[in-house]
Amino acid sequence: MQKLAIQGGVPLRGEVRISGAKNAALPIMCASLLTADALSLGNVPELHDVVTMRKLLQQMGVMATLEAGAVTLCGAQVDKLEAPYEMVKTMRAAVLVLGPLVARFGEAFVSLPGGCAIGSRPVDLHIKGLQAMGAEIHIEHGYIHAKASRLKGARIFFDIVSVTGTENLMMAATLADGVTVLENAAREPEVVDLANCLRAMGAKISGDGTDTITIAGVDRLHGAEHRIMPDRIESGTFLVAAAASGGNITLTGGRADILDTVLEKLLEAGAHIRTDGTSIHLEMAGRPKAVNLRTAPYPAFPTDMQAQFMALNAVADGSAMVVETIFENRFMHVQELRRLGALIDVEGNTCMVRGVQQLEGAAVMATDLRASACLVIAGLVAQGETVIDRIYHLDRGYEHIEAKLSQLGANIRRLK
Ligand code: UD1
């Protein structure tokens, strides 16, 4: 199993380019199932999850062609309406084929995802939404079997804000008969990026980016070209790494307008930040100040940045309270940070972090994608060597991470 070895203590300095967003690329790739025409996507990140999604779509009969950063998907010959357990268990986002398959082909077999490292993460809202649109759904041998002659527009209220739930139902509704209204919908920028792509394909969608999305179904969608938005979580991860290490970096190709709460927390930690269109510059002099945070759906503080800020708080001046309200088991990085000397107490969904002057390098284990990013940041600021095991989690969501960090001066290498 591959590991990362990091010699800590070097402040990050320099410029790095932000990749396309994983959480926008995955649903948008599934949108290719909604049409027989070609969907050409640019700025697609080279990530394990993107490869897994491409394989899944190819297994269904989607033709895929690849060039650097560009993927063209054509769903003219889809003949297998199934997302098997082997794929869904490694990547929950595979459940995003459900809505498009039922909408265009009237049937889908999609494995239930089961539990995952950060919590139970059910898909009941995806299922209830499709049922409200007239689909007949049975759970058979661990699979969701959905059938509908043609989905019908419906008013659907989410009792919990769900990102992929909103995306699945928004895609399903594009080909439904009549108007669908999604209430208490997710407002994440990735939902808006998907809506932009669907509109380019001929869908009639309004209200994306607010909590009420209206979709007027059409008879068919057509091909389109779309450029995937930049990854706000990758951007945030590099900024936190620079702030925690007392660095000075510039991100290019990102977007500051979708990073408000993250930038606010970095300012509170003492960073100097300048933004200019697509570039974000951060400079940190000295030790960061501890920052309290509470995760919640967009535009509030993202759960996908909680672990990275935990690493920053671990070496900050003062104490911070971190509350996780989205996932019930998203503190697995805490045990590993403690191995590096962090002082963190956990009580239910709340952590109290008491910053220490210095972490010390040690062997640690990555448990999920963002926990891995937290350990990388901790390794960058710790004294001596940190070796992170199970970094396949990191490769699922960060493009060329060690090359990008090396470019910023980090002493990091992959052990094969
Ligand atoms: C997406 C992101 C993930 C991010 C998360 C929260 C993708 C591919 N993944 O995951 O990186 O951490 O949003 O911002 O975009 N829930 C239910 N029933 C459902 C669906 C969700 O109870 O049917 C609950 C979940 O267990 C969780 C909460 O709703 O507690 C939010 O989850 P959700 O927004 O659905 O997360 P994902 O879309 O899976």
Short mmCIF file of C-alpha atoms and ligand atoms in Angstrom, two decimals:
data_model
loop_
_atom_site.label_atom_id
_atom_site.label_comp_id
_atom_site.label_asym_id
_atom_site.label_seq_id
_atom_site.Cartn_x
_atom_site.Cartn_y
_atom_site.Cartn_z
CA MET A 1 0.00 0.00 0.00
CA GLN A 2 1.35 3.43 -0.90
CA LYS A 3 2.32 5.94 1.78
CA LEU A 4 3.36 9.57 1.91
CA ALA A 5 6.46 10.67 3.82
CA ILE A 6 6.61 14.34 4.82
CA GLN A 7 9.49 16.20 6.50
CA GLY A 8 7.68 19.00 8.30
CA GLY A 9 8.61 22.54 9.18
CA VAL A 10 8.81 24.17 5.73
CA PRO A 11 6.40 27.10 5.17
CA LEU A 12 4.59 26.73 1.82
CA ARG A 13 5.57 29.38 -0.72
CA GLY A 14 4.76 29.93 -4.38
CA GLU A 15 1.94 29.49 -6.84
CA VAL A 16 -0.34 26.53 -7.52
CA ARG A 17 -3.14 25.93 -10.01
CA ILE A 18 -6.49 24.69 -8.74
CA SER A 19 -8.04 21.66 -10.47
CA GLY A 20 -11.60 21.02 -11.56
CA ALA A 21 -14.00 20.10 -8.74
CA LYS A 22 -14.48 16.41 -7.96
CA ASN A 23 -17.96 17.01 -6.56
CA ALA A 24 -19.03 18.83 -9.72
CA ALA A 25 -17.37 16.43 -12.18
CA LEU A 26 -19.02 13.28 -10.75
CA PRO A 27 -22.70 14.36 -11.06
CA ILE A 28 -22.04 16.09 -14.38
CA MET A 29 -20.55 12.89 -15.83
CA CYS A 30 -23.80 11.12 -14.83
CA ALA A 31 -25.76 13.74 -16.79
CA SER A 32 -24.37 12.07 -19.94
CA LEU A 33 -26.92 9.27 -19.32
CA LEU A 34 -29.74 11.75 -20.00
CA THR A 35 -29.06 12.07 -23.73
CA ALA A 36 -28.01 10.00 -26.75
CA ASP A 37 -25.77 12.89 -27.89
CA ALA A 38 -22.18 13.56 -26.81
CA LEU A 39 -21.41 15.56 -23.68
CA SER A 40 -17.92 17.13 -23.80
CA LEU A 41 -16.44 18.12 -20.47
CA GLY A 42 -13.36 20.28 -19.86
CA ASN A 43 -11.29 20.88 -16.70
CA VAL A 44 -12.00 17.31 -15.53
CA PRO A 45 -9.60 16.43 -12.69
CA GLU A 46 -7.45 13.28 -12.89
CA LEU A 47 -8.73 11.50 -9.79
CA HIS A 48 -9.52 7.92 -8.81
CA ASP A 49 -13.20 8.78 -8.30
CA VAL A 50 -13.38 10.21 -11.82
CA VAL A 51 -11.80 7.02 -13.21
CA THR A 52 -14.27 4.90 -11.20
CA MET A 53 -17.20 6.96 -12.51
CA ARG A 54 -15.94 6.65 -16.08
CA LYS A 55 -15.62 2.87 -15.71
CA LEU A 56 -19.11 2.64 -14.26
CA LEU A 57 -20.59 4.62 -17.16
CA GLN A 58 -18.60 2.56 -19.68
CA GLN A 59 -19.93 -0.66 -18.13
CA MET A 60 -23.42 0.67 -18.83
CA GLY A 61 -22.56 1.25 -22.49
CA VAL A 62 -21.53 4.92 -22.42
CA MET A 63 -18.68 5.60 -24.86
CA ALA A 64 -15.90 7.64 -23.32
CA THR A 65 -12.99 9.37 -24.99
CA LEU A 66 -10.23 11.04 -23.04
CA GLU A 67 -7.69 13.75 -23.68
CA ALA A 68 -5.70 15.64 -21.07
CA GLY A 69 -8.30 17.19 -18.79
CA ALA A 70 -11.14 16.57 -21.25
CA VAL A 71 -13.68 13.75 -21.34
CA THR A 72 -16.37 13.18 -23.95
CA LEU A 73 -19.21 10.87 -22.96
CA CYS A 74 -21.85 9.54 -25.32
CA GLY A 75 -24.87 7.65 -24.01
CA ALA A 76 -26.26 6.55 -27.42
CA GLN A 77 -25.77 2.84 -26.72
CA VAL A 78 -26.53 2.40 -23.05
CA ASP A 79 -27.70 -1.20 -22.56
CA LYS A 80 -27.01 -2.03 -18.91
CA LEU A 81 -29.01 -0.12 -16.32
CA GLU A 82 -27.00 -1.20 -13.30
CA ALA A 83 -24.54 0.29 -10.78
CA PRO A 84 -22.99 -2.74 -9.06
CA TYR A 85 -22.11 -2.98 -5.37
CA GLU A 86 -18.35 -3.22 -6.10
CA MET A 87 -18.43 0.30 -7.50
CA VAL A 88 -20.99 1.96 -5.24
CA LYS A 89 -19.18 0.74 -2.11
CA THR A 90 -15.93 2.44 -3.21
CA MET A 91 -17.65 5.63 -4.37
CA ARG A 92 -21.03 6.66 -3.01
CA ALA A 93 -21.47 9.22 -5.78
CA ALA A 94 -22.23 6.24 -8.07
CA VAL A 95 -25.79 6.54 -6.73
CA LEU A 96 -26.06 9.62 -9.00
CA VAL A 97 -26.80 7.35 -11.98
CA LEU A 98 -30.17 6.46 -10.40
CA GLY A 99 -32.13 9.59 -11.36
CA PRO A 100 -30.82 9.83 -14.96
CA LEU A 101 -31.38 6.10 -15.66
CA VAL A 102 -35.00 6.07 -14.46
CA ALA A 103 -35.72 9.34 -16.25
CA ARG A 104 -34.39 8.26 -19.66
CA PHE A 105 -34.77 4.45 -19.65
CA GLY A 106 -37.59 3.92 -17.15
CA GLU A 107 -35.59 1.46 -15.04
CA ALA A 108 -32.47 1.25 -12.84
CA PHE A 109 -30.71 -1.21 -10.56
CA VAL A 110 -28.41 0.66 -8.20
CA SER A 111 -26.70 -0.92 -5.24
CA LEU A 112 -27.46 0.57 -1.83
CA PRO A 113 -24.24 2.23 -0.65
CA GLY A 114 -24.24 0.84 2.90
CA GLY A 115 -22.30 2.62 5.65
CA CYS A 116 -19.11 4.54 5.09
CA ALA A 117 -16.26 5.73 7.30
CA ILE A 118 -17.82 9.10 8.16
CA GLY A 119 -21.35 7.93 8.97
CA SER A 120 -24.36 5.88 7.93
CA ARG A 121 -25.23 8.18 4.96
CA PRO A 122 -28.58 6.76 3.81
CA VAL A 123 -30.15 7.49 0.39
CA ASP A 124 -33.78 7.49 1.58
CA LEU A 125 -34.34 11.04 0.29
CA HIS A 126 -33.25 10.06 -3.24
CA ILE A 127 -35.70 7.13 -3.13
CA LYS A 128 -38.62 9.11 -1.64
CA GLY A 129 -38.17 11.84 -4.24
CA LEU A 130 -38.31 9.40 -7.15
CA GLN A 131 -41.37 7.72 -5.60
CA ALA A 132 -43.06 11.13 -5.41
CA MET A 133 -42.35 11.42 -9.15
CA GLY A 134 -44.20 8.15 -9.75
CA ALA A 135 -41.36 5.61 -9.75
CA GLU A 136 -42.03 2.19 -8.27
CA ILE A 137 -39.13 1.26 -6.05
CA HIS A 138 -38.26 -2.06 -4.41
CA ILE A 139 -35.16 -2.95 -2.44
CA GLU A 140 -34.04 -6.37 -3.74
CA HIS A 141 -30.88 -8.19 -2.65
CA GLY A 142 -29.19 -4.96 -1.55
CA TYR A 143 -30.16 -3.13 -4.74
CA ILE A 144 -32.57 -0.28 -5.40
CA HIS A 145 -34.78 -1.46 -8.28
CA ALA A 146 -36.63 1.56 -9.69
CA LYS A 147 -39.20 1.50 -12.50
CA ALA A 148 -41.35 4.16 -14.14
CA SER A 149 -42.91 4.48 -17.58
CA ARG A 150 -42.35 8.24 -17.47
CA LEU A 151 -41.59 10.23 -14.34
CA LYS A 152 -44.10 12.94 -13.43
CA GLY A 153 -43.32 16.39 -12.08
CA ALA A 154 -43.88 16.70 -8.32
CA ARG A 155 -43.32 19.00 -5.35
CA ILE A 156 -40.57 17.44 -3.24
CA PHE A 157 -39.54 18.68 0.19
CA PHE A 158 -36.18 17.59 1.62
CA ASP A 159 -36.35 17.29 5.41
CA ILE A 160 -32.51 17.24 5.44
CA VAL A 161 -30.45 19.24 2.96
CA SER A 162 -28.76 16.67 0.68
CA VAL A 163 -26.29 17.60 -2.05
CA THR A 164 -26.38 14.41 -4.15
CA GLY A 165 -30.10 13.98 -3.30
CA THR A 166 -30.81 17.38 -4.87
CA GLU A 167 -28.61 16.53 -7.87
CA ASN A 168 -30.18 13.11 -8.47
CA LEU A 169 -33.73 14.49 -8.41
CA MET A 170 -32.83 17.58 -10.44
CA MET A 171 -31.43 15.32 -13.18
CA ALA A 172 -34.46 13.00 -13.00
CA ALA A 173 -36.86 15.95 -13.27
CA THR A 174 -35.30 17.30 -16.48
CA LEU A 175 -37.02 14.55 -18.52
CA ALA A 176 -40.19 14.23 -16.40
CA ASP A 177 -43.68 15.06 -17.56
CA GLY A 178 -44.52 18.42 -15.96
CA VAL A 179 -42.95 20.70 -13.39
CA THR A 180 -40.93 19.56 -10.38
CA VAL A 181 -40.21 21.85 -7.44
CA LEU A 182 -37.41 20.85 -5.04
CA GLU A 183 -37.80 22.59 -1.69
CA ASN A 184 -35.09 22.88 0.98
CA ALA A 185 -32.73 21.96 -1.84
CA ALA A 186 -28.93 22.09 -1.48
CA ARG A 187 -27.44 25.46 -2.49
CA GLU A 188 -23.89 24.18 -3.04
CA PRO A 189 -22.03 25.72 -6.03
CA GLU A 190 -21.62 22.18 -7.45
CA VAL A 191 -25.44 21.95 -7.75
CA VAL A 192 -25.34 25.21 -9.73
CA ASP A 193 -22.55 23.85 -11.97
CA LEU A 194 -24.65 20.76 -12.70
CA ALA A 195 -27.69 22.97 -13.44
CA ASN A 196 -25.54 25.07 -15.83
CA CYS A 197 -24.50 21.93 -17.69
CA LEU A 198 -28.09 20.61 -17.81
CA ARG A 199 -29.31 23.97 -19.15
CA ALA A 200 -26.64 23.77 -21.88
CA MET A 201 -28.18 20.35 -22.71
CA GLY A 202 -31.62 21.94 -23.10
CA ALA A 203 -33.05 21.49 -19.59
CA LYS A 204 -35.41 24.11 -18.13
CA ILE A 205 -34.15 24.80 -14.61
CA SER A 206 -34.43 27.90 -12.43
CA GLY A 207 -33.69 28.72 -8.81
CA ASP A 208 -30.46 26.66 -8.49
CA GLY A 209 -28.24 28.26 -5.87
CA THR A 210 -31.36 28.96 -3.75
CA ASP A 211 -33.30 26.47 -1.63
CA THR A 212 -36.13 26.18 -4.17
CA ILE A 213 -35.28 24.73 -7.57
CA THR A 214 -37.91 24.50 -10.30
CA ILE A 215 -37.49 22.13 -13.23
CA ALA A 216 -39.91 22.03 -16.16
CA GLY A 217 -39.50 18.62 -17.80
CA VAL A 218 -38.71 18.39 -21.53
CA ASP A 219 -39.07 15.46 -23.97
CA ARG A 220 -35.39 15.16 -24.73
CA LEU A 221 -32.01 16.67 -23.95
CA HIS A 222 -29.16 17.17 -26.41
CA GLY A 223 -25.37 17.17 -26.30
CA ALA A 224 -23.35 20.09 -24.95
CA GLU A 225 -19.92 21.33 -23.96
CA HIS A 226 -19.24 22.27 -20.36
CA ARG A 227 -16.21 23.29 -18.32
CA ILE A 228 -16.13 21.91 -14.76
CA MET A 229 -15.90 24.59 -12.04
CA PRO A 230 -12.76 24.85 -9.85
CA ASP A 231 -12.53 22.76 -6.69
CA ARG A 232 -13.32 24.93 -3.66
CA ILE A 233 -12.27 22.21 -1.21
CA GLU A 234 -8.88 21.75 -2.88
CA SER A 235 -8.49 25.57 -2.78
CA GLY A 236 -9.40 25.66 0.91
CA THR A 237 -7.03 22.78 1.69
CA PHE A 238 -3.99 24.56 0.14
CA LEU A 239 -4.93 27.83 1.89
CA VAL A 240 -5.16 26.13 5.29
CA ALA A 241 -1.86 24.32 4.65
CA ALA A 242 -0.21 27.68 3.89
CA ALA A 243 -1.77 29.35 6.93
CA ALA A 244 -0.82 26.53 9.32
CA SER A 245 2.78 26.47 8.03
CA GLY A 246 3.25 30.27 8.13
CA GLY A 247 3.48 30.39 4.34
CA ASN A 248 2.80 32.72 1.47
CA ILE A 249 0.96 31.26 -1.55
CA THR A 250 -1.09 32.22 -4.58
CA LEU A 251 -3.83 30.00 -5.99
CA THR A 252 -4.67 30.45 -9.65
CA GLY A 253 -7.72 29.20 -11.51
CA GLY A 254 -9.86 29.11 -8.34
CA ARG A 255 -12.89 31.15 -7.29
CA ALA A 256 -12.93 33.32 -4.18
CA ASP A 257 -16.69 34.01 -4.38
CA ILE A 258 -17.57 30.44 -3.33
CA LEU A 259 -15.07 30.34 -0.44
CA ASP A 260 -16.53 33.09 1.76
CA THR A 261 -16.82 31.22 5.07
CA VAL A 262 -13.45 29.51 4.63
CA LEU A 263 -11.69 32.81 3.85
CA GLU A 264 -13.44 34.44 6.81
CA LYS A 265 -12.11 31.75 9.15
CA LEU A 266 -8.59 32.15 7.71
CA LEU A 267 -8.77 35.92 8.28
CA GLU A 268 -9.88 35.23 11.85
CA ALA A 269 -6.84 32.94 12.21
CA GLY A 270 -4.64 35.93 11.31
CA ALA A 271 -3.98 35.37 7.59
CA HIS A 272 -3.70 38.26 5.13
CA ILE A 273 -5.74 37.48 2.02
CA ARG A 274 -6.06 39.26 -1.32
CA THR A 275 -8.38 38.05 -4.01
CA ASP A 276 -8.45 39.17 -7.58
CA GLY A 277 -10.84 37.42 -10.00
CA THR A 278 -9.48 33.90 -10.22
CA SER A 279 -6.40 34.30 -8.03
CA ILE A 280 -6.29 34.10 -4.23
CA HIS A 281 -3.19 35.16 -2.34
CA LEU A 282 -2.62 34.23 1.32
CA GLU A 283 0.19 35.28 3.60
CA MET A 284 0.58 34.24 7.22
CA ALA A 285 3.09 35.72 9.59
CA GLY A 286 3.68 33.63 12.71
CA ARG A 287 1.41 31.20 14.50
CA PRO A 288 -2.29 31.06 13.59
CA LYS A 289 -4.97 31.99 16.13
CA ALA A 290 -7.45 29.26 17.09
CA VAL A 291 -10.84 29.51 15.31
CA ASN A 292 -14.19 28.09 16.40
CA LEU A 293 -16.28 26.54 13.68
CA ARG A 294 -19.55 24.74 13.07
CA THR A 295 -20.24 22.82 9.87
CA ALA A 296 -23.56 23.24 8.03
CA PRO A 297 -24.89 23.16 4.44
CA TYR A 298 -23.64 25.85 2.00
CA PRO A 299 -23.21 28.81 2.33
CA ALA A 300 -22.18 27.97 5.92
CA PHE A 301 -18.86 26.33 6.80
CA PRO A 302 -18.34 23.11 4.75
CA THR A 303 -17.98 19.75 6.48
CA ASP A 304 -15.38 18.90 3.81
CA MET A 305 -13.05 21.57 5.37
CA GLN A 306 -13.55 20.62 9.02
CA ALA A 307 -10.64 18.16 9.24
CA GLN A 308 -8.14 20.54 7.62
CA PHE A 309 -9.02 23.32 10.10
CA MET A 310 -8.59 20.80 12.93
CA ALA A 311 -4.91 20.49 11.90
CA LEU A 312 -4.59 24.29 11.90
CA ASN A 313 -6.24 24.56 15.33
CA ALA A 314 -3.94 21.83 16.65
CA VAL A 315 -0.95 24.21 16.32
CA ALA A 316 -2.83 27.47 16.88
CA ASP A 317 -2.51 29.97 19.68
CA GLY A 318 -5.51 29.36 21.98
CA SER A 319 -8.39 26.87 22.09
CA ALA A 320 -11.17 26.25 19.60
CA MET A 321 -14.51 24.46 19.57
CA VAL A 322 -15.33 22.50 16.40
CA VAL A 323 -18.91 21.29 15.92
CA GLU A 324 -19.76 18.80 13.15
CA THR A 325 -23.48 18.88 12.31
CA ILE A 326 -23.55 16.99 8.96
CA PHE A 327 -21.94 13.58 9.55
CA GLU A 328 -22.05 11.65 12.83
CA ASN A 329 -18.60 10.06 12.65
CA ARG A 330 -16.37 12.64 11.07
CA PHE A 331 -13.72 12.97 13.77
CA MET A 332 -11.61 9.95 12.89
CA HIS A 333 -8.60 12.17 12.20
CA VAL A 334 -8.58 13.19 15.88
CA GLN A 335 -7.02 9.91 17.08
CA GLU A 336 -4.30 10.28 14.44
CA LEU A 337 -3.63 13.96 15.28
CA ARG A 338 -3.19 12.91 18.91
CA ARG A 339 -0.38 10.59 17.75
CA LEU A 340 1.37 13.74 16.54
CA GLY A 341 0.91 15.40 19.93
CA ALA A 342 -2.34 17.33 19.38
CA LEU A 343 -4.54 18.03 22.41
CA ILE A 344 -8.13 17.36 21.40
CA ASP A 345 -11.13 16.25 23.47
CA VAL A 346 -14.20 14.84 21.74
CA GLU A 347 -17.71 14.88 23.17
CA GLY A 348 -20.42 13.72 20.75
CA ASN A 349 -20.32 15.98 17.70
CA THR A 350 -18.06 18.56 19.36
CA CYS A 351 -14.27 18.77 19.69
CA MET A 352 -12.30 21.04 21.96
CA VAL A 353 -8.86 21.65 20.48
CA ARG A 354 -6.11 23.18 22.64
CA GLY A 355 -3.35 24.42 20.36
CA VAL A 356 0.22 23.25 21.05
CA GLN A 357 3.44 25.06 20.02
CA GLN A 358 4.67 22.12 17.98
CA LEU A 359 3.44 18.77 16.64
CA GLU A 360 5.91 15.91 16.30
CA GLY A 361 6.13 13.64 13.24
CA ALA A 362 4.87 10.05 13.59
CA ALA A 363 3.33 7.22 11.59
CA VAL A 364 -0.40 7.82 11.03
CA MET A 365 -3.22 6.27 9.05
CA ALA A 366 -5.64 8.03 6.71
CA THR A 367 -9.27 6.97 7.24
CA ASP A 368 -11.17 9.01 4.64
CA LEU A 369 -10.55 11.65 2.02
CA ARG A 370 -10.63 14.86 4.07
CA ALA A 371 -9.04 13.16 7.12
CA SER A 372 -6.10 12.42 4.81
CA ALA A 373 -5.83 16.10 3.89
CA CYS A 374 -5.83 16.96 7.60
CA LEU A 375 -2.92 14.58 8.21
CA VAL A 376 -0.96 16.01 5.28
CA ILE A 377 -1.32 19.52 6.76
CA ALA A 378 -0.35 18.23 10.21
CA GLY A 379 2.68 16.49 8.66
CA LEU A 380 3.70 19.72 6.91
CA VAL A 381 3.84 21.61 10.21
CA ALA A 382 5.15 18.82 12.48
CA GLN A 383 8.77 18.55 13.53
CA GLY A 384 10.52 15.61 11.84
CA GLU A 385 9.02 12.95 9.61
CA THR A 386 5.34 11.97 9.32
CA VAL A 387 4.45 8.87 7.32
CA ILE A 388 0.82 8.63 6.23
CA ASP A 389 -0.52 5.18 5.38
CA ARG A 390 -3.59 4.37 3.23
CA ILE A 391 -3.24 7.41 1.00
CA TYR A 392 -5.50 5.87 -1.64
CA HIS A 393 -8.18 7.98 0.07
CA LEU A 394 -6.22 11.10 -0.90
CA ASP A 395 -5.90 10.02 -4.53
CA ARG A 396 -9.70 9.78 -4.72
CA GLY A 397 -10.07 13.54 -4.39
CA TYR A 398 -6.80 15.50 -4.76
CA GLU A 399 -5.14 15.78 -8.17
CA HIS A 400 -1.33 15.35 -8.08
CA ILE A 401 -1.21 16.45 -4.47
CA GLU A 402 2.43 15.68 -3.76
CA ALA A 403 3.58 17.32 -7.01
CA LYS A 404 1.59 20.45 -6.15
CA LEU A 405 2.89 20.56 -2.58
CA SER A 406 6.49 19.98 -3.76
CA GLN A 407 6.03 22.90 -6.14
CA LEU A 408 5.20 24.98 -3.03
CA GLY A 409 8.43 23.86 -1.36
CA ALA A 410 7.12 21.00 0.79
CA ASN A 411 9.42 18.09 1.47
CA ILE A 412 7.04 15.28 0.53
CA ARG A 413 7.48 11.97 -1.28
CA ARG A 414 5.41 8.91 -2.13
CA LEU A 415 6.66 5.56 -0.82
CA LYS A 416 5.57 2.73 -3.10
C1 UD1 B 1 -21.93 15.47 -0.68
C2 UD1 B 1 -20.48 15.56 -1.07
C3 UD1 B 1 -19.58 15.35 0.14
C4 UD1 B 1 -19.97 16.32 1.26
C5 UD1 B 1 -21.46 16.25 1.55
C6 UD1 B 1 -21.92 17.32 2.53
C7 UD1 B 1 -20.52 14.78 -3.37
C8 UD1 B 1 -20.15 13.73 -4.36
N1 UD1 B 1 -20.23 14.54 -2.08
O1 UD1 B 1 -22.15 14.15 -0.17
O2 UD1 B 1 -18.22 15.58 -0.26
O3 UD1 B 1 -19.26 15.97 2.44
O4 UD1 B 1 -22.22 16.44 0.33
O5 UD1 B 1 -21.59 18.58 2.06
O6 UD1 B 1 -21.00 15.83 -3.74
N2 UD1 B 1 -28.90 12.16 4.23
C9 UD1 B 1 -29.99 11.41 4.59
N3 UD1 B 1 -30.72 10.80 3.61
C10 UD1 B 1 -30.40 10.92 2.28
C11 UD1 B 1 -29.30 11.70 1.91
C12 UD1 B 1 -28.56 12.31 2.91
O7 UD1 B 1 -30.30 11.28 5.78
O8 UD1 B 1 -31.11 10.34 1.45
C13 UD1 B 1 -28.07 12.81 5.27
C14 UD1 B 1 -26.62 12.31 5.31
O9 UD1 B 1 -26.50 11.14 6.08
C15 UD1 B 1 -25.91 13.49 5.93
C16 UD1 B 1 -26.69 14.70 5.36
O10 UD1 B 1 -27.93 14.19 4.91
O11 UD1 B 1 -26.04 13.48 7.32
C17 UD1 B 1 -26.03 15.40 4.20
O12 UD1 B 1 -25.59 14.45 3.27
P1 UD1 B 1 -25.53 14.74 1.70
O13 UD1 B 1 -25.59 16.20 1.44
O14 UD1 B 1 -26.52 13.88 1.01
O15 UD1 B 1 -24.07 14.21 1.35
P2 UD1 B 1 -23.66 13.61 -0.03
O16 UD1 B 1 -24.49 14.20 -1.09
O17 UD1 B 1 -23.56 12.13 0.07
#
